Amino acid sequence: MAAVIKLIIFKYYQPATLLAIFAFWSLLPAELATNGWTIVTAAICTKFMILGLEQVNERHAGWRLTRAELLSDLFYFVMFYTVVRWAGKHWADTPLLSLKDALGIHTPWLEHAPLVVQVALIMLLIEWGHYWLHRAMHNWYPLWLTHAPHHYVRQLNALKGAVGNPFELFLIGLSVVVFLDFSLTALFCAGHMLGTIAAFSHANVRFNPPRWYSAVFTTVEAHSLHHSVEYEDTRCNYSCALILFDRLHGTFKAGEAVEVGQEGRRHMGIGETLLYPVSPIIAWVKGRMVSPT
């Protein structure tokens, strides 16, 4: 009986969590639903909840979180919620909002639409942009240099979505949504749901979701294939949250990968991750400094 209950829980855990998140933002008092600290606190708590599930229903022993791996992941996690978020607010959102006002773009009717409609539209728009940006990162070398460090992770867990170069994390924060007048509650709710789905898709948890969920949302099975050890095998399943876009654009691939990483699964440290986008320049400078023999 216990095994059956566990199977049912982990079958419906992901869709149930998304419903709970929507209910949370729907019922939250306005002063909390529009407070920036609410979304930060809720998102962090949700990710650590998923991390806890890895201790209850582990997917692969090879992805088990070690102390060193946890400390490294926490560095990127803190960097994302401090440096990257600050840069996104001051270097992207503020100038883009100024541009929006200068161009006279106003859509006040959007914030009066039902919350479920707003959240659905925000999620679709953000993921549509992420999908094409992600594909570009795999097809244009300068962008690949920003994204590549994320593919050097050698295991998946709920915190791995934040592991990468800060410039890449800044880029994926950009969206056309900033030009539209959605309510702050809807933006926070959609962001919370997208971040949770992305955490699920990186989590070392043995989920067995309903078929309809796997058809619309990205699962760890699909996303693990994107982290395959062979670079050519990574060129599929670009959507971190809505695998629906891969299905629509012919880039979906079924299956699952157990071994993840690049270059023989070599480790990439924090220093190399931060400097990787400028590594060709560093190599060129070093080459110029070497005296001819």
PDB file of C-alpha atoms in Angstrom:
ATOM      1  CA  MET A   1       0.000   0.000   0.000  1.00  0.00           C
ATOM      2  CA  ALA A   2       2.801   2.432   0.888  1.00  0.00           C
ATOM      3  CA  ALA A   3       4.451   1.791  -2.488  1.00  0.00           C
ATOM      4  CA  VAL A   4       1.163   2.500  -4.309  1.00  0.00           C
ATOM      5  CA  ILE A   5       0.645   5.747  -2.383  1.00  0.00           C
ATOM      6  CA  LYS A   6       4.213   6.841  -3.169  1.00  0.00           C
ATOM      7  CA  LEU A   7       3.666   6.070  -6.855  1.00  0.00           C
ATOM      8  CA  ILE A   8       0.488   8.163  -6.927  1.00  0.00           C
ATOM      9  CA  ILE A   9       2.137  11.068  -5.077  1.00  0.00           C
ATOM     10  CA  PHE A  10       5.061  11.271  -7.481  1.00  0.00           C
ATOM     11  CA  LYS A  11       2.782  10.863 -10.484  1.00  0.00           C
ATOM     12  CA  TYR A  12       0.737  13.945  -9.666  1.00  0.00           C
ATOM     13  CA  TYR A  13       3.219  15.939  -7.586  1.00  0.00           C
ATOM     14  CA  GLN A  14       4.289  18.274 -10.410  1.00  0.00           C
ATOM     15  CA  PRO A  15       0.824  19.288 -11.693  1.00  0.00           C
ATOM     16  CA  ALA A  16      -0.454  19.521  -8.114  1.00  0.00           C
ATOM     17  CA  THR A  17       2.399  21.868  -7.209  1.00  0.00           C
ATOM     18  CA  LEU A  18       1.626  24.140 -10.162  1.00  0.00           C
ATOM     19  CA  LEU A  19      -2.025  24.283  -9.127  1.00  0.00           C
ATOM     20  CA  ALA A  20      -0.989  25.075  -5.556  1.00  0.00           C
ATOM     21  CA  ILE A  21       1.269  27.900  -6.766  1.00  0.00           C
ATOM     22  CA  PHE A  22      -1.554  29.416  -8.802  1.00  0.00           C
ATOM     23  CA  ALA A  23      -3.920  29.140  -5.834  1.00  0.00           C
ATOM     24  CA  PHE A  24      -1.277  30.721  -3.591  1.00  0.00           C
ATOM     25  CA  TRP A  25      -0.980  33.836  -5.775  1.00  0.00           C
ATOM     26  CA  SER A  26      -4.735  33.976  -6.370  1.00  0.00           C
ATOM     27  CA  LEU A  27      -5.530  34.049  -2.667  1.00  0.00           C
ATOM     28  CA  LEU A  28      -2.618  36.168  -1.451  1.00  0.00           C
ATOM     29  CA  PRO A  29      -3.515  39.650  -0.111  1.00  0.00           C
ATOM     30  CA  ALA A  30      -2.644  42.397  -2.602  1.00  0.00           C
ATOM     31  CA  GLU A  31       0.052  43.939  -0.399  1.00  0.00           C
ATOM     32  CA  LEU A  32       1.923  40.605  -0.337  1.00  0.00           C
ATOM     33  CA  ALA A  33       1.149  39.587  -3.923  1.00  0.00           C
ATOM     34  CA  THR A  34       2.866  42.741  -5.217  1.00  0.00           C
ATOM     35  CA  ASN A  35       5.834  42.650  -2.847  1.00  0.00           C
ATOM     36  CA  GLY A  36       9.131  41.672  -4.492  1.00  0.00           C
ATOM     37  CA  TRP A  37      10.286  39.812  -1.403  1.00  0.00           C
ATOM     38  CA  THR A  38       7.273  37.507  -1.630  1.00  0.00           C
ATOM     39  CA  ILE A  39       8.292  36.070  -4.996  1.00  0.00           C
ATOM     40  CA  VAL A  40      11.931  35.706  -3.935  1.00  0.00           C
ATOM     41  CA  THR A  41      10.991  33.912  -0.710  1.00  0.00           C
ATOM     42  CA  ALA A  42       8.384  31.701  -2.392  1.00  0.00           C
ATOM     43  CA  ALA A  43      10.718  30.725  -5.253  1.00  0.00           C
ATOM     44  CA  ILE A  44      13.595  29.862  -2.917  1.00  0.00           C
ATOM     45  CA  CYS A  45      11.355  27.796  -0.625  1.00  0.00           C
ATOM     46  CA  THR A  46       9.916  25.901  -3.595  1.00  0.00           C
ATOM     47  CA  LYS A  47      13.353  25.016  -4.984  1.00  0.00           C
ATOM     48  CA  PHE A  48      14.571  23.715  -1.636  1.00  0.00           C
ATOM     49  CA  MET A  49      11.345  21.735  -1.268  1.00  0.00           C
ATOM     50  CA  ILE A  50      12.144  20.024  -4.578  1.00  0.00           C
ATOM     51  CA  LEU A  51      15.736  19.508  -3.444  1.00  0.00           C
ATOM     52  CA  GLY A  52      14.349  17.740  -0.384  1.00  0.00           C
ATOM     53  CA  LEU A  53      12.358  15.379  -2.607  1.00  0.00           C
ATOM     54  CA  GLU A  54      15.659  14.134  -4.023  1.00  0.00           C
ATOM     55  CA  GLN A  55      16.375  12.619  -0.619  1.00  0.00           C
ATOM     56  CA  VAL A  56      13.009  10.816  -0.629  1.00  0.00           C
ATOM     57  CA  ASN A  57      12.734   9.446  -4.176  1.00  0.00           C
ATOM     58  CA  GLU A  58      16.131   9.662  -5.877  1.00  0.00           C
ATOM     59  CA  ARG A  59      16.263   9.196  -9.645  1.00  0.00           C
ATOM     60  CA  HIS A  60      19.935   8.346 -10.227  1.00  0.00           C
ATOM     61  CA  ALA A  61      22.594   7.608  -7.612  1.00  0.00           C
ATOM     62  CA  GLY A  62      25.181   9.191  -9.910  1.00  0.00           C
ATOM     63  CA  TRP A  63      23.386  12.530  -9.573  1.00  0.00           C
ATOM     64  CA  ARG A  64      23.435  12.418  -5.784  1.00  0.00           C
ATOM     65  CA  LEU A  65      24.348  15.789  -4.295  1.00  0.00           C
ATOM     66  CA  THR A  66      27.711  15.870  -2.547  1.00  0.00           C
ATOM     67  CA  ARG A  67      28.843  18.509  -0.065  1.00  0.00           C
ATOM     68  CA  ALA A  68      31.259  20.067  -2.573  1.00  0.00           C
ATOM     69  CA  GLU A  69      28.594  20.094  -5.287  1.00  0.00           C
ATOM     70  CA  LEU A  70      26.077  21.698  -2.932  1.00  0.00           C
ATOM     71  CA  LEU A  71      28.480  24.490  -1.956  1.00  0.00           C
ATOM     72  CA  SER A  72      29.220  25.165  -5.625  1.00  0.00           C
ATOM     73  CA  ASP A  73      25.514  25.206  -6.520  1.00  0.00           C
ATOM     74  CA  LEU A  74      24.767  27.562  -3.628  1.00  0.00           C
ATOM     75  CA  PHE A  75      27.348  30.021  -4.983  1.00  0.00           C
ATOM     76  CA  TYR A  76      25.505  30.236  -8.312  1.00  0.00           C
ATOM     77  CA  PHE A  77      22.127  30.258  -6.560  1.00  0.00           C
ATOM     78  CA  VAL A  78      23.105  33.273  -4.445  1.00  0.00           C
ATOM     79  CA  MET A  79      24.706  34.959  -7.470  1.00  0.00           C
ATOM     80  CA  PHE A  80      21.457  34.562  -9.403  1.00  0.00           C
ATOM     81  CA  TYR A  81      19.271  36.071  -6.676  1.00  0.00           C
ATOM     82  CA  THR A  82      21.647  38.973  -6.028  1.00  0.00           C
ATOM     83  CA  VAL A  83      23.990  40.050  -8.827  1.00  0.00           C
ATOM     84  CA  VAL A  84      21.983  38.746 -11.787  1.00  0.00           C
ATOM     85  CA  ARG A  85      18.641  39.999 -10.473  1.00  0.00           C
ATOM     86  CA  TRP A  86      20.161  43.429  -9.730  1.00  0.00           C
ATOM     87  CA  ALA A  87      21.640  43.617 -13.248  1.00  0.00           C
ATOM     88  CA  GLY A  88      18.346  42.538 -14.796  1.00  0.00           C
ATOM     89  CA  LYS A  89      16.438  45.229 -12.936  1.00  0.00           C
ATOM     90  CA  HIS A  90      18.850  48.115 -13.594  1.00  0.00           C
ATOM     91  CA  TRP A  91      20.371  47.203 -16.970  1.00  0.00           C
ATOM     92  CA  ALA A  92      17.359  45.633 -18.668  1.00  0.00           C
ATOM     93  CA  ASP A  93      13.987  46.330 -17.074  1.00  0.00           C
ATOM     94  CA  THR A  94      14.537  50.027 -16.313  1.00  0.00           C
ATOM     95  CA  PRO A  95      15.804  51.060 -19.795  1.00  0.00           C
ATOM     96  CA  LEU A  96      13.255  48.838 -21.557  1.00  0.00           C
ATOM     97  CA  LEU A  97      10.405  50.352 -19.542  1.00  0.00           C
ATOM     98  CA  SER A  98      11.684  53.796 -20.514  1.00  0.00           C
ATOM     99  CA  LEU A  99      11.685  52.703 -24.149  1.00  0.00           C
ATOM    100  CA  LYS A 100       8.156  51.363 -23.732  1.00  0.00           C
ATOM    101  CA  ASP A 101       6.967  54.759 -22.463  1.00  0.00           C
ATOM    102  CA  ALA A 102       8.868  56.601 -25.188  1.00  0.00           C
ATOM    103  CA  LEU A 103       7.193  54.462 -27.866  1.00  0.00           C
ATOM    104  CA  GLY A 104       3.792  54.979 -26.255  1.00  0.00           C
ATOM    105  CA  ILE A 105       3.101  51.255 -25.816  1.00  0.00           C
ATOM    106  CA  HIS A 106       0.200  50.854 -23.391  1.00  0.00           C
ATOM    107  CA  THR A 107      -1.978  47.771 -22.869  1.00  0.00           C
ATOM    108  CA  PRO A 108      -3.911  48.517 -19.647  1.00  0.00           C
ATOM    109  CA  TRP A 109      -6.640  46.037 -20.600  1.00  0.00           C
ATOM    110  CA  LEU A 110      -4.221  43.166 -19.956  1.00  0.00           C
ATOM    111  CA  GLU A 111      -3.970  43.719 -16.217  1.00  0.00           C
ATOM    112  CA  HIS A 112      -7.759  43.533 -15.962  1.00  0.00           C
ATOM    113  CA  ALA A 113      -7.944  40.142 -17.685  1.00  0.00           C
ATOM    114  CA  PRO A 114      -8.579  37.077 -15.461  1.00  0.00           C
ATOM    115  CA  LEU A 115      -5.431  36.029 -13.591  1.00  0.00           C
ATOM    116  CA  VAL A 116      -5.355  32.626 -15.274  1.00  0.00           C
ATOM    117  CA  VAL A 117      -5.364  34.279 -18.711  1.00  0.00           C
ATOM    118  CA  GLN A 118      -2.590  36.677 -17.771  1.00  0.00           C
ATOM    119  CA  VAL A 119      -0.434  33.923 -16.280  1.00  0.00           C
ATOM    120  CA  ALA A 120      -0.902  31.667 -19.309  1.00  0.00           C
ATOM    121  CA  LEU A 121       0.011  34.481 -21.736  1.00  0.00           C
ATOM    122  CA  ILE A 122       3.089  35.473 -19.722  1.00  0.00           C
ATOM    123  CA  MET A 123       4.332  31.893 -19.547  1.00  0.00           C
ATOM    124  CA  LEU A 124       3.830  31.391 -23.284  1.00  0.00           C
ATOM    125  CA  LEU A 125       5.574  34.645 -24.212  1.00  0.00           C
ATOM    126  CA  ILE A 126       8.533  34.129 -21.876  1.00  0.00           C
ATOM    127  CA  GLU A 127       9.067  30.500 -22.899  1.00  0.00           C
ATOM    128  CA  TRP A 128       8.660  31.324 -26.592  1.00  0.00           C
ATOM    129  CA  GLY A 129      11.498  33.825 -26.274  1.00  0.00           C
ATOM    130  CA  HIS A 130      13.599  31.433 -24.190  1.00  0.00           C
ATOM    131  CA  TYR A 131      13.113  28.676 -26.745  1.00  0.00           C
ATOM    132  CA  TRP A 132      14.513  30.716 -29.636  1.00  0.00           C
ATOM    133  CA  LEU A 133      17.286  32.249 -27.537  1.00  0.00           C
ATOM    134  CA  HIS A 134      18.285  28.794 -26.348  1.00  0.00           C
ATOM    135  CA  ARG A 135      18.381  27.484 -29.918  1.00  0.00           C
ATOM    136  CA  ALA A 136      20.498  30.473 -30.914  1.00  0.00           C
ATOM    137  CA  MET A 137      22.906  29.687 -28.079  1.00  0.00           C
ATOM    138  CA  HIS A 138      23.477  26.268 -29.622  1.00  0.00           C
ATOM    139  CA  ASN A 139      23.889  27.583 -33.152  1.00  0.00           C
ATOM    140  CA  TRP A 140      25.876  30.831 -32.828  1.00  0.00           C
ATOM    141  CA  TYR A 141      29.334  30.522 -31.291  1.00  0.00           C
ATOM    142  CA  PRO A 142      29.418  33.838 -29.368  1.00  0.00           C
ATOM    143  CA  LEU A 143      26.159  32.917 -27.616  1.00  0.00           C
ATOM    144  CA  TRP A 144      27.322  29.328 -27.114  1.00  0.00           C
ATOM    145  CA  LEU A 145      30.280  30.682 -25.130  1.00  0.00           C
ATOM    146  CA  THR A 146      27.828  32.172 -22.619  1.00  0.00           C
ATOM    147  CA  HIS A 147      25.696  29.032 -22.428  1.00  0.00           C
ATOM    148  CA  ALA A 148      28.342  26.291 -22.592  1.00  0.00           C
ATOM    149  CA  PRO A 149      29.240  26.311 -18.856  1.00  0.00           C
ATOM    150  CA  HIS A 150      25.710  25.156 -18.024  1.00  0.00           C
ATOM    151  CA  HIS A 151      26.353  22.023 -20.088  1.00  0.00           C
ATOM    152  CA  TYR A 152      29.432  21.107 -18.083  1.00  0.00           C
ATOM    153  CA  VAL A 153      27.321  20.133 -15.069  1.00  0.00           C
ATOM    154  CA  ARG A 154      27.917  16.443 -14.352  1.00  0.00           C
ATOM    155  CA  GLN A 155      24.730  15.795 -12.430  1.00  0.00           C
ATOM    156  CA  LEU A 156      21.251  17.260 -12.299  1.00  0.00           C
ATOM    157  CA  ASN A 157      19.471  18.568  -9.212  1.00  0.00           C
ATOM    158  CA  ALA A 158      16.889  21.222  -8.367  1.00  0.00           C
ATOM    159  CA  LEU A 159      19.518  23.984  -8.024  1.00  0.00           C
ATOM    160  CA  LYS A 160      21.321  23.303 -11.306  1.00  0.00           C
ATOM    161  CA  GLY A 161      19.136  25.687 -13.314  1.00  0.00           C
ATOM    162  CA  ALA A 162      21.081  28.595 -11.792  1.00  0.00           C
ATOM    163  CA  VAL A 163      24.503  27.111 -12.577  1.00  0.00           C
ATOM    164  CA  GLY A 164      26.119  28.978 -15.429  1.00  0.00           C
ATOM    165  CA  ASN A 165      27.769  32.164 -16.560  1.00  0.00           C
ATOM    166  CA  PRO A 166      26.060  35.309 -15.171  1.00  0.00           C
ATOM    167  CA  PHE A 167      25.859  36.877 -18.635  1.00  0.00           C
ATOM    168  CA  GLU A 168      23.784  33.930 -19.869  1.00  0.00           C
ATOM    169  CA  LEU A 169      21.523  34.183 -16.817  1.00  0.00           C
ATOM    170  CA  PHE A 170      21.111  37.895 -17.576  1.00  0.00           C
ATOM    171  CA  LEU A 171      20.179  37.171 -21.201  1.00  0.00           C
ATOM    172  CA  ILE A 172      17.506  34.614 -20.338  1.00  0.00           C
ATOM    173  CA  GLY A 173      15.895  37.214 -18.086  1.00  0.00           C
ATOM    174  CA  LEU A 174      15.070  39.371 -21.103  1.00  0.00           C
ATOM    175  CA  SER A 175      11.534  39.157 -22.482  1.00  0.00           C
ATOM    176  CA  VAL A 176       9.020  41.105 -24.566  1.00  0.00           C
ATOM    177  CA  VAL A 177       6.705  40.810 -21.565  1.00  0.00           C
ATOM    178  CA  VAL A 178       8.287  43.982 -20.176  1.00  0.00           C
ATOM    179  CA  PHE A 179       6.501  45.947 -22.937  1.00  0.00           C
ATOM    180  CA  LEU A 180       3.065  44.725 -21.842  1.00  0.00           C
ATOM    181  CA  ASP A 181       0.976  45.893 -18.884  1.00  0.00           C
ATOM    182  CA  PHE A 182       0.344  42.682 -16.991  1.00  0.00           C
ATOM    183  CA  SER A 183      -0.460  42.870 -13.296  1.00  0.00           C
ATOM    184  CA  LEU A 184       2.455  42.388 -10.912  1.00  0.00           C
ATOM    185  CA  THR A 185       0.668  39.455  -9.292  1.00  0.00           C
ATOM    186  CA  ALA A 186       0.375  37.701 -12.659  1.00  0.00           C
ATOM    187  CA  LEU A 187       4.064  38.329 -13.417  1.00  0.00           C
ATOM    188  CA  PHE A 188       5.129  36.915 -10.058  1.00  0.00           C
ATOM    189  CA  CYS A 189       2.826  33.913 -10.385  1.00  0.00           C
ATOM    190  CA  ALA A 190       4.023  33.088 -13.909  1.00  0.00           C
ATOM    191  CA  GLY A 191       7.659  33.518 -12.902  1.00  0.00           C
ATOM    192  CA  HIS A 192       7.140  31.272  -9.881  1.00  0.00           C
ATOM    193  CA  MET A 193       5.532  28.579 -12.026  1.00  0.00           C
ATOM    194  CA  LEU A 194       8.178  28.730 -14.763  1.00  0.00           C
ATOM    195  CA  GLY A 195      10.981  28.589 -12.217  1.00  0.00           C
ATOM    196  CA  THR A 196       9.358  25.616 -10.500  1.00  0.00           C
ATOM    197  CA  ILE A 197       8.929  23.695 -13.758  1.00  0.00           C
ATOM    198  CA  ALA A 198      12.589  24.396 -14.603  1.00  0.00           C
ATOM    199  CA  ALA A 199      13.609  23.137 -11.150  1.00  0.00           C
ATOM    200  CA  PHE A 200      11.541  19.980 -11.713  1.00  0.00           C
ATOM    201  CA  SER A 201      13.236  19.480 -15.093  1.00  0.00           C
ATOM    202  CA  HIS A 202      16.677  19.552 -13.426  1.00  0.00           C
ATOM    203  CA  ALA A 203      15.699  17.589 -10.296  1.00  0.00           C
ATOM    204  CA  ASN A 204      17.130  14.221  -9.323  1.00  0.00           C
ATOM    205  CA  VAL A 205      13.654  12.937  -8.484  1.00  0.00           C
ATOM    206  CA  ARG A 206      11.919   9.853  -9.883  1.00  0.00           C
ATOM    207  CA  PHE A 207       8.691  11.438 -11.067  1.00  0.00           C
ATOM    208  CA  ASN A 208       6.236   9.568 -13.280  1.00  0.00           C
ATOM    209  CA  PRO A 209       3.969  12.377 -14.495  1.00  0.00           C
ATOM    210  CA  PRO A 210       0.725  11.961 -16.465  1.00  0.00           C
ATOM    211  CA  ARG A 211       1.140  11.842 -20.228  1.00  0.00           C
ATOM    212  CA  TRP A 212      -0.642  15.174 -20.698  1.00  0.00           C
ATOM    213  CA  TYR A 213       1.843  16.866 -18.336  1.00  0.00           C
ATOM    214  CA  SER A 214       4.842  15.530 -20.288  1.00  0.00           C
ATOM    215  CA  ALA A 215       3.250  16.697 -23.528  1.00  0.00           C
ATOM    216  CA  VAL A 216       3.036  20.314 -22.362  1.00  0.00           C
ATOM    217  CA  PHE A 217       5.677  20.807 -19.679  1.00  0.00           C
ATOM    218  CA  THR A 218       9.363  19.935 -19.682  1.00  0.00           C
ATOM    219  CA  THR A 219      10.292  16.932 -17.543  1.00  0.00           C
ATOM    220  CA  VAL A 220      13.651  15.746 -16.243  1.00  0.00           C
ATOM    221  CA  GLU A 221      13.565  12.939 -18.811  1.00  0.00           C
ATOM    222  CA  ALA A 222      13.391  15.370 -21.722  1.00  0.00           C
ATOM    223  CA  HIS A 223      15.790  17.890 -20.227  1.00  0.00           C
ATOM    224  CA  SER A 224      18.394  15.285 -19.277  1.00  0.00           C
ATOM    225  CA  LEU A 225      18.678  14.463 -22.990  1.00  0.00           C
ATOM    226  CA  HIS A 226      19.497  18.102 -23.626  1.00  0.00           C
ATOM    227  CA  HIS A 227      22.404  17.677 -21.188  1.00  0.00           C
ATOM    228  CA  SER A 228      23.764  14.578 -22.939  1.00  0.00           C
ATOM    229  CA  VAL A 229      27.527  14.068 -23.022  1.00  0.00           C
ATOM    230  CA  GLU A 230      27.682  14.306 -26.835  1.00  0.00           C
ATOM    231  CA  TYR A 231      27.241  17.892 -28.023  1.00  0.00           C
ATOM    232  CA  GLU A 232      25.167  16.931 -31.072  1.00  0.00           C
ATOM    233  CA  ASP A 233      22.770  15.054 -28.795  1.00  0.00           C
ATOM    234  CA  THR A 234      22.145  18.259 -26.834  1.00  0.00           C
ATOM    235  CA  ARG A 235      20.513  19.941 -29.790  1.00  0.00           C
ATOM    236  CA  CYS A 236      16.989  18.982 -28.810  1.00  0.00           C
ATOM    237  CA  ASN A 237      14.462  19.764 -26.078  1.00  0.00           C
ATOM    238  CA  TYR A 238      15.442  23.437 -25.795  1.00  0.00           C
ATOM    239  CA  SER A 239      12.433  24.446 -23.700  1.00  0.00           C
ATOM    240  CA  CYS A 240      13.197  24.503 -19.985  1.00  0.00           C
ATOM    241  CA  ALA A 241       9.532  24.754 -18.993  1.00  0.00           C
ATOM    242  CA  LEU A 242       7.131  24.324 -21.944  1.00  0.00           C
ATOM    243  CA  ILE A 243       8.295  21.348 -24.039  1.00  0.00           C
ATOM    244  CA  LEU A 244       5.241  22.133 -26.160  1.00  0.00           C
ATOM    245  CA  PHE A 245       7.417  24.500 -28.230  1.00  0.00           C
ATOM    246  CA  ASP A 246       9.891  21.721 -29.069  1.00  0.00           C
ATOM    247  CA  ARG A 247       7.004  19.542 -30.182  1.00  0.00           C
ATOM    248  CA  LEU A 248       5.632  22.352 -32.358  1.00  0.00           C
ATOM    249  CA  HIS A 249       9.006  23.184 -33.950  1.00  0.00           C
ATOM    250  CA  GLY A 250      10.254  19.628 -34.465  1.00  0.00           C
ATOM    251  CA  THR A 251      13.097  19.725 -31.936  1.00  0.00           C
ATOM    252  CA  PHE A 252      11.555  17.332 -29.414  1.00  0.00           C
ATOM    253  CA  LYS A 253      13.341  14.057 -28.743  1.00  0.00           C
ATOM    254  CA  ALA A 254      11.993  11.340 -26.470  1.00  0.00           C
ATOM    255  CA  GLY A 255      14.174   9.441 -24.037  1.00  0.00           C
ATOM    256  CA  GLU A 256      16.420  10.096 -21.080  1.00  0.00           C
ATOM    257  CA  ALA A 257      20.146  10.525 -20.425  1.00  0.00           C
ATOM    258  CA  VAL A 258      21.874   9.339 -17.275  1.00  0.00           C
ATOM    259  CA  GLU A 259      25.380  10.624 -17.991  1.00  0.00           C
ATOM    260  CA  VAL A 260      25.478  14.399 -18.498  1.00  0.00           C
ATOM    261  CA  GLY A 261      28.301  16.849 -19.149  1.00  0.00           C
ATOM    262  CA  GLN A 262      30.772  17.805 -21.880  1.00  0.00           C
ATOM    263  CA  GLU A 263      34.363  16.967 -22.896  1.00  0.00           C
ATOM    264  CA  GLY A 264      34.390  13.569 -21.231  1.00  0.00           C
ATOM    265  CA  ARG A 265      32.384  14.981 -18.317  1.00  0.00           C
ATOM    266  CA  ARG A 266      35.278  17.122 -17.152  1.00  0.00           C
ATOM    267  CA  HIS A 267      34.685  19.467 -14.226  1.00  0.00           C
ATOM    268  CA  MET A 268      34.421  23.198 -14.885  1.00  0.00           C
ATOM    269  CA  GLY A 269      35.164  25.269 -11.810  1.00  0.00           C
ATOM    270  CA  ILE A 270      33.591  28.548 -10.788  1.00  0.00           C
ATOM    271  CA  GLY A 271      36.482  30.656 -12.080  1.00  0.00           C
ATOM    272  CA  GLU A 272      36.404  29.095 -15.542  1.00  0.00           C
ATOM    273  CA  THR A 273      32.609  29.367 -15.648  1.00  0.00           C
ATOM    274  CA  LEU A 274      32.736  33.103 -14.953  1.00  0.00           C
ATOM    275  CA  LEU A 275      35.454  33.721 -17.555  1.00  0.00           C
ATOM    276  CA  TYR A 276      34.403  31.226 -20.229  1.00  0.00           C
ATOM    277  CA  PRO A 277      32.699  33.721 -22.601  1.00  0.00           C
ATOM    278  CA  VAL A 278      35.996  35.598 -22.940  1.00  0.00           C
ATOM    279  CA  SER A 279      38.164  32.460 -23.038  1.00  0.00           C
ATOM    280  CA  PRO A 280      39.041  32.908 -26.773  1.00  0.00           C
ATOM    281  CA  ILE A 281      40.299  36.431 -26.002  1.00  0.00           C
ATOM    282  CA  ILE A 282      42.312  35.157 -23.035  1.00  0.00           C
ATOM    283  CA  ALA A 283      43.816  32.420 -25.212  1.00  0.00           C
ATOM    284  CA  TRP A 284      44.688  34.967 -27.917  1.00  0.00           C
ATOM    285  CA  VAL A 285      46.381  37.292 -25.399  1.00  0.00           C
ATOM    286  CA  LYS A 286      48.378  34.409 -23.924  1.00  0.00           C
ATOM    287  CA  GLY A 287      49.417  33.387 -27.419  1.00  0.00           C
ATOM    288  CA  ARG A 288      50.645  36.914 -28.147  1.00  0.00           C
ATOM    289  CA  MET A 289      52.612  36.954 -24.915  1.00  0.00           C
ATOM    290  CA  VAL A 290      54.488  33.748 -25.719  1.00  0.00           C
ATOM    291  CA  SER A 291      57.890  34.585 -27.156  1.00  0.00           C
ATOM    292  CA  PRO A 292      58.619  33.031 -30.557  1.00  0.00           C
ATOM    293  CA  THR A 293      61.065  30.148 -30.384  1.00  0.00           C
TER     294      THR A 293
END
